[in-house]
Coordinates of C-alpha atoms in Angstrom, one line a residue:
M1 CA -41.7 40.2 25.7
F2 CA -39.2 37.3 26.4
H3 CA -36.9 35.9 23.8
T4 CA -35.5 32.4 24.2
L5 CA -32.9 30.6 22.3
E6 CA -33.7 27.1 21.1
N7 CA -31.1 24.4 21.6
H8 CA -32.4 21.4 19.8
E9 CA -29.4 19.3 20.6
A10 CA -29.9 19.8 24.3
R11 CA -33.6 19.1 24.0
N12 CA -32.8 15.8 22.2
S13 CA -30.3 14.9 24.9
D14 CA -32.9 15.5 27.6
K15 CA -35.3 13.1 25.8
R16 CA -32.7 10.4 25.6
M17 CA -31.9 10.8 29.3
F18 CA -35.5 10.4 30.4
Q19 CA -36.3 7.5 28.1
S20 CA -34.1 5.2 30.2
G21 CA -35.0 6.8 33.5
E22 CA -37.0 5.6 36.4
S23 CA -40.8 5.9 36.5
T24 CA -42.5 8.1 39.1
E25 CA -44.1 5.0 40.5
F26 CA -40.7 3.4 41.2
T27 CA -39.5 6.6 43.0
G28 CA -42.7 6.6 45.0
M29 CA -42.3 3.0 46.1
A30 CA -38.7 3.8 47.2
I31 CA -39.9 6.7 49.2
V32 CA -42.6 4.6 50.9
E33 CA -40.0 1.9 51.8
L34 CA -37.7 4.5 53.2
A35 CA -40.5 6.1 55.3
S36 CA -41.5 2.8 56.7
D37 CA -38.0 1.7 57.6
P38 CA -37.5 1.6 61.4
N39 CA -33.8 2.4 60.8
K40 CA -34.3 5.4 58.5
I41 CA -32.4 7.7 60.9
Q42 CA -29.2 6.0 59.5
C43 CA -30.0 7.6 56.1
T44 CA -30.1 11.1 57.5
G45 CA -27.8 13.6 55.7
K46 CA -27.0 11.2 52.9
I47 CA -27.7 11.3 49.2
L48 CA -29.7 8.2 48.4
F49 CA -30.3 6.6 45.0
T50 CA -33.6 4.9 44.4
S51 CA -31.8 1.9 43.0
F52 CA -30.1 1.6 46.4
L53 CA -33.4 1.9 48.3
A54 CA -35.0 -0.7 46.1
R55 CA -32.6 -3.4 47.4

């Protein structure tokens, strides 16, 4: 049997974080744009933010 500790404050923090987050559709559109970019090799090895890809 597993026992877990409830941290209601952390759970509420997670909810607030995701309320103002991006939709899965927005992320999907950014991935499609990156995949279709002929210069995508320039993005190799980098951390990319969807807000950057949306430009």
